[in-house]
PDB file of C-alpha atoms in Angstrom:
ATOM      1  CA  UNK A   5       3.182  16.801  12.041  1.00 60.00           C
ATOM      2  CA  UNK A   6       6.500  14.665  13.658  1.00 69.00           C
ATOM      3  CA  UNK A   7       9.685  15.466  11.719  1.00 71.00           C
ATOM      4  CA  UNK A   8       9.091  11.871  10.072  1.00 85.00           C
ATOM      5  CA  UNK A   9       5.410  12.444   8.558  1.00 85.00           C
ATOM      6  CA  UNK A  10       6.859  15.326   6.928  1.00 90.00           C
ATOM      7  CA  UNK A  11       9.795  13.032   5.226  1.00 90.00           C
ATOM      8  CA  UNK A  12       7.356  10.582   4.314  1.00 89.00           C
ATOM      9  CA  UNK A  13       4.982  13.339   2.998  1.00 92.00           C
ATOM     10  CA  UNK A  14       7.803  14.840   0.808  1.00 92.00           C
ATOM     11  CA  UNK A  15       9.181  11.559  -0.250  1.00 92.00           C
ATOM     12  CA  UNK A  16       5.700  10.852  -1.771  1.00 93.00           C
ATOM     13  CA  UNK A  17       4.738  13.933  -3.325  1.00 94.00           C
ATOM     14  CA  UNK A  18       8.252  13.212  -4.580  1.00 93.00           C
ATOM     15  CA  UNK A  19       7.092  10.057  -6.035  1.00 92.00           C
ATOM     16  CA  UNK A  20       4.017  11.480  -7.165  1.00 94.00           C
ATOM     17  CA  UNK A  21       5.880  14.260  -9.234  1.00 94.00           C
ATOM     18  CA  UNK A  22       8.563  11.467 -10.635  1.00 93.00           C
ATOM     19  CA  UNK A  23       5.615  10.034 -12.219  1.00 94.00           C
ATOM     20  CA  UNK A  24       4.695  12.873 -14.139  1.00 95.00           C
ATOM     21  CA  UNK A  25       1.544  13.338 -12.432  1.00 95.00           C
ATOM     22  CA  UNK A  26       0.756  16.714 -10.398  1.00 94.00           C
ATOM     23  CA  UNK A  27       0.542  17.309  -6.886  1.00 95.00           C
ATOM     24  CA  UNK A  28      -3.084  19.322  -6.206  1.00 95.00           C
ATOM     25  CA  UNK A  29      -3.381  20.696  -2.863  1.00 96.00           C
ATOM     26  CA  UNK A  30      -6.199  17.766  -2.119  1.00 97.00           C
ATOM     27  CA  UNK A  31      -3.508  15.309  -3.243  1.00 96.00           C
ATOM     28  CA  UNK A  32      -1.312  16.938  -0.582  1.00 96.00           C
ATOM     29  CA  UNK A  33      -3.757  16.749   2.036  1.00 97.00           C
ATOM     30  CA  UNK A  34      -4.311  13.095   1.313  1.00 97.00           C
ATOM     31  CA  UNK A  35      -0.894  12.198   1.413  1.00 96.00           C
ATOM     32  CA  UNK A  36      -0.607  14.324   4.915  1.00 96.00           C
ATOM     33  CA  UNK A  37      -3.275  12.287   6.147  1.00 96.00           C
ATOM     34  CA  UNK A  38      -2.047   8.850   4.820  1.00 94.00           C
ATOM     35  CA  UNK A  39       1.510   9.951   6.376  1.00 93.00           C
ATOM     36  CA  UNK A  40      -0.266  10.418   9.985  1.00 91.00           C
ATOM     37  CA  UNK A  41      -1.556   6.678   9.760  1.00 87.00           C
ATOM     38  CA  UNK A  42      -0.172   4.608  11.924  1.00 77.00           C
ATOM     39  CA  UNK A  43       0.125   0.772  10.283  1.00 76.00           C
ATOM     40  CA  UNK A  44      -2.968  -0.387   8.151  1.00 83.00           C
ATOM     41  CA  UNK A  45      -5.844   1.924   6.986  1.00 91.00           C
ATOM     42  CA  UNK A  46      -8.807   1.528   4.923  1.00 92.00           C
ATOM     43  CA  UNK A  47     -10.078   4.217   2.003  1.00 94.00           C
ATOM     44  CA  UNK A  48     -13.224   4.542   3.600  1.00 94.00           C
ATOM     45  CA  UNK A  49     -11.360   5.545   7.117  1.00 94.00           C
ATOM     46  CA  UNK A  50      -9.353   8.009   5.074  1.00 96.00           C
ATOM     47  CA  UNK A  51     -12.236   9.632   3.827  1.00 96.00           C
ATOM     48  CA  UNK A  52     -13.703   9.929   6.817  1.00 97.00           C
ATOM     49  CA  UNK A  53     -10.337  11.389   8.209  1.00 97.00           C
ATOM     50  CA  UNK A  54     -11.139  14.254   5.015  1.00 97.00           C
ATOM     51  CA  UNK A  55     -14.648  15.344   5.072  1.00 96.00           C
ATOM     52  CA  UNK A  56     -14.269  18.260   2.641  1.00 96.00           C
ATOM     53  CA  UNK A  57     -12.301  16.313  -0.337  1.00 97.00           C
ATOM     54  CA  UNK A  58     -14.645  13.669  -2.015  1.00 96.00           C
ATOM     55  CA  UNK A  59     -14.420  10.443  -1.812  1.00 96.00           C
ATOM     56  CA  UNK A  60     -13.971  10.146  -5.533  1.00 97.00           C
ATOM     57  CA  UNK A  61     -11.095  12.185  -5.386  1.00 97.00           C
ATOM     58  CA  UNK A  62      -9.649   9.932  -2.204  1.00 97.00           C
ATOM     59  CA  UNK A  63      -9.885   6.691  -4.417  1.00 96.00           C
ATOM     60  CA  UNK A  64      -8.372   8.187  -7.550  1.00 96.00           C
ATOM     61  CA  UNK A  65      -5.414   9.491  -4.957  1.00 97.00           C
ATOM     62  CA  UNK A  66      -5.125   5.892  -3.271  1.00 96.00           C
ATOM     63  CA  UNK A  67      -5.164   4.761  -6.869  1.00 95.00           C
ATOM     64  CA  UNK A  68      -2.745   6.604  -7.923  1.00 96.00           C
ATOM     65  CA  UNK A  69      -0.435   6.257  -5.244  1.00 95.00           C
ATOM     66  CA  UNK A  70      -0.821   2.455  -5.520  1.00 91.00           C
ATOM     67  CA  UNK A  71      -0.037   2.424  -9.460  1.00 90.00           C
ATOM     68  CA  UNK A  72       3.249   3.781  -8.799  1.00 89.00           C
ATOM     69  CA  UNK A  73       3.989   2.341  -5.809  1.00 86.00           C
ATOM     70  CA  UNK A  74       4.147   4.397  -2.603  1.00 88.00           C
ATOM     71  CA  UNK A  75       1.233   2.312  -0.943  1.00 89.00           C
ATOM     72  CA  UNK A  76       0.405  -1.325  -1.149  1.00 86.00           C
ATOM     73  CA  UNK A  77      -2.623  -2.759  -0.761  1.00 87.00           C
ATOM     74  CA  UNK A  78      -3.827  -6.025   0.909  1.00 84.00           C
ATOM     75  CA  UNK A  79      -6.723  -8.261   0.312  1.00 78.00           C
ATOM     76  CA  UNK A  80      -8.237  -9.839   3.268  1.00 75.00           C
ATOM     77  CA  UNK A  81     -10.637 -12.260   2.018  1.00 65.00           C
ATOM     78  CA  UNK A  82     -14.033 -11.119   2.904  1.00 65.00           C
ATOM     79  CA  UNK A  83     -12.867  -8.043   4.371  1.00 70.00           C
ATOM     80  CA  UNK A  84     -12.001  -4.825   3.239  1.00 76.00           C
ATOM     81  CA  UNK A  85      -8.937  -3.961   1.277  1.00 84.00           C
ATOM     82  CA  UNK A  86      -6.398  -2.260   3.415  1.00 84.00           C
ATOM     83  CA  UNK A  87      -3.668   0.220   2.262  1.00 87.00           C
ATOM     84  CA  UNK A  88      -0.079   1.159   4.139  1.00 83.00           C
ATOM     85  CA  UNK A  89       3.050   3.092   3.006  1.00 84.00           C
ATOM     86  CA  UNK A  90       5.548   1.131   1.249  1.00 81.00           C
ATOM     87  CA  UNK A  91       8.598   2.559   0.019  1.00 73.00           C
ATOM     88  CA  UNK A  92      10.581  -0.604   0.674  1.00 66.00           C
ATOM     89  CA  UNK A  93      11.511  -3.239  -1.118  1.00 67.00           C
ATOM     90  CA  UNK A  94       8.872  -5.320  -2.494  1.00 70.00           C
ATOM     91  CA  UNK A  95       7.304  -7.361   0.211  1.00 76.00           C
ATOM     92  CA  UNK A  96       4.386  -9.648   0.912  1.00 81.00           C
ATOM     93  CA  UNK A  97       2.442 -10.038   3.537  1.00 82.00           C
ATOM     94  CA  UNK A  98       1.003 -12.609   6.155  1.00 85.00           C
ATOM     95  CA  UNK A  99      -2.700 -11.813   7.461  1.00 82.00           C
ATOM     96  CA  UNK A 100      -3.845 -13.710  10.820  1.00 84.00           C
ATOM     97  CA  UNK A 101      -7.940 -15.387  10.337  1.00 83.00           C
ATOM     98  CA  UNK A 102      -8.630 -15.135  13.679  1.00 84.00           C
ATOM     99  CA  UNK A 103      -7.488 -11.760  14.685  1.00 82.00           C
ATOM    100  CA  UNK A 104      -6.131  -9.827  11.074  1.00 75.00           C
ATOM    101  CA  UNK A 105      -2.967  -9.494  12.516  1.00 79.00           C
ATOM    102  CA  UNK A 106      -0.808  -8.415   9.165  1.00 79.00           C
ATOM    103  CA  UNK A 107       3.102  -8.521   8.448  1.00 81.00           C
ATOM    104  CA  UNK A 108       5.455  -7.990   6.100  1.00 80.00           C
ATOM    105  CA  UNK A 109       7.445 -10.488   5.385  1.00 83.00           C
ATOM    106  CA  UNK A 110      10.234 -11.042   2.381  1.00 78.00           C
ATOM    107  CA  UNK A 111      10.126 -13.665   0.338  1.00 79.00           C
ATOM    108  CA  UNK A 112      13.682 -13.454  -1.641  1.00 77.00           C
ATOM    109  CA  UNK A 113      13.053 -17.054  -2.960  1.00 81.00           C
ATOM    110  CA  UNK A 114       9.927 -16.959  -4.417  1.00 80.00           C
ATOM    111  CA  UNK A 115      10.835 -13.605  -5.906  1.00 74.00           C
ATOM    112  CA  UNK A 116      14.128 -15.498  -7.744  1.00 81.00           C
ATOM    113  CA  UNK A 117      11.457 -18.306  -8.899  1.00 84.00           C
ATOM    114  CA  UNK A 118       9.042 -15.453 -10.051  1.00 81.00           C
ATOM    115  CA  UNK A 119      11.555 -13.682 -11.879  1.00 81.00           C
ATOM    116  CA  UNK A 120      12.827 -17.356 -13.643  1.00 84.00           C
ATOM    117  CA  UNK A 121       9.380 -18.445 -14.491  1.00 85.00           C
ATOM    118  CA  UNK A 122       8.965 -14.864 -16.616  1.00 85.00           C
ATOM    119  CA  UNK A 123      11.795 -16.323 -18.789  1.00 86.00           C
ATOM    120  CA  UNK A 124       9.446 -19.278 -19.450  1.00 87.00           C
ATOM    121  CA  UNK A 125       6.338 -17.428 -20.546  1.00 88.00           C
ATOM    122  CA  UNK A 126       4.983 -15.815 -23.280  1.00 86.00           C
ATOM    123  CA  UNK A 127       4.676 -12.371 -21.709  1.00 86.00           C
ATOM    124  CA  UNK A 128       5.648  -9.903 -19.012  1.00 87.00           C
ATOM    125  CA  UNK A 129       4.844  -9.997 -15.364  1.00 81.00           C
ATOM    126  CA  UNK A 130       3.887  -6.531 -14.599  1.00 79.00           C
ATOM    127  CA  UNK A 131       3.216  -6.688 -10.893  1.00 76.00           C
ATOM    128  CA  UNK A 132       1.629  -9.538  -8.493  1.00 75.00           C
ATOM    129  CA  UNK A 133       0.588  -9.634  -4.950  1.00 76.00           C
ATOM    130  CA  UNK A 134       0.790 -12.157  -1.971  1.00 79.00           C
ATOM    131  CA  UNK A 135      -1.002 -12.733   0.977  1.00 82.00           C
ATOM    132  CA  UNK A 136      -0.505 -15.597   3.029  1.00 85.00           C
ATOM    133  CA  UNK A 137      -3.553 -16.631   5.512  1.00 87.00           C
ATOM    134  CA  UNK A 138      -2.082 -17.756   8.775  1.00 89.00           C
ATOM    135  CA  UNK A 139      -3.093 -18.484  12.235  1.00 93.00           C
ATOM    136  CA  UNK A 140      -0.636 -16.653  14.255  1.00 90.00           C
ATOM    137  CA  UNK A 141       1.582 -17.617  17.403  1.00 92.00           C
ATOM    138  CA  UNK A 142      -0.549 -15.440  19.628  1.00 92.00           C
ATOM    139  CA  UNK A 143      -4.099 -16.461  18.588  1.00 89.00           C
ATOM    140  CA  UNK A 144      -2.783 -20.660  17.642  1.00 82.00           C
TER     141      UNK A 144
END
């Protein structure tokens, strides 16, 4: 493992910890294996990276990780749900039609108009999730 995976590994079991949840030595290899991924991954790809954990345990992990928010997770309508690291700054994403090209992108704006419409409402936003369909530059 690059000098970098094993920041990101011990920034997440980190996280993990922070949360008051406990770090099992198939939690660690999960987070080793989500640290290796390179960009976008799927659960089922990650459990077929870990043969001998079960995939049970894999989505409770991804779970996890998602509910306190070391991984997000992006909807590609009818495809699979896709998971990366994210230990930024809340971000959103833009996902390609023709070729599922994905990118971050901030949207400081819409996060000042999110945050003034909770003053207007009868409740709490507790989390919420964008993905903008695009065509991109290289496939238009």
């Amino acid at each position: 493992m690059v000098n970098n995976q094993v920041e990101t590994v011990n920034k997440l079991i980190e996280l993990v910890n922070i949360s008051g949840n406990s770090i099992t030595s198939s939690r660690r290899r999960i987070i080793a294996e989500i640290a290796r991924q390179e960009g976008l991954f799927t659960s089922e790809e990650l459990a077929k990276a870990l043969p001998n954990i079960g995939r049970a345990t894999v989505y409770r992990t991804l779970r996890l990780l998602y509910e306190i928010g070391t991984i997000c997770r992006i909807n590609i309508v009818d495809e699979h749900s896709y998971y990366a690291i994210s230990l930024s700054d809340h971000h959103h994403h833009t996902v390609c039609k023709k070729c599922n090209k994905i990118e971050e992108i901030n949207l400081i704006g819409f996060e000042k108009d999110l945050n003034q419409y909770e003053k207007n409402i009868n409740g709490e936003i507790l989390s919420h999730n964008l993905e903008i369909y695009i065509i991109c530059g290289e496939c238009d």
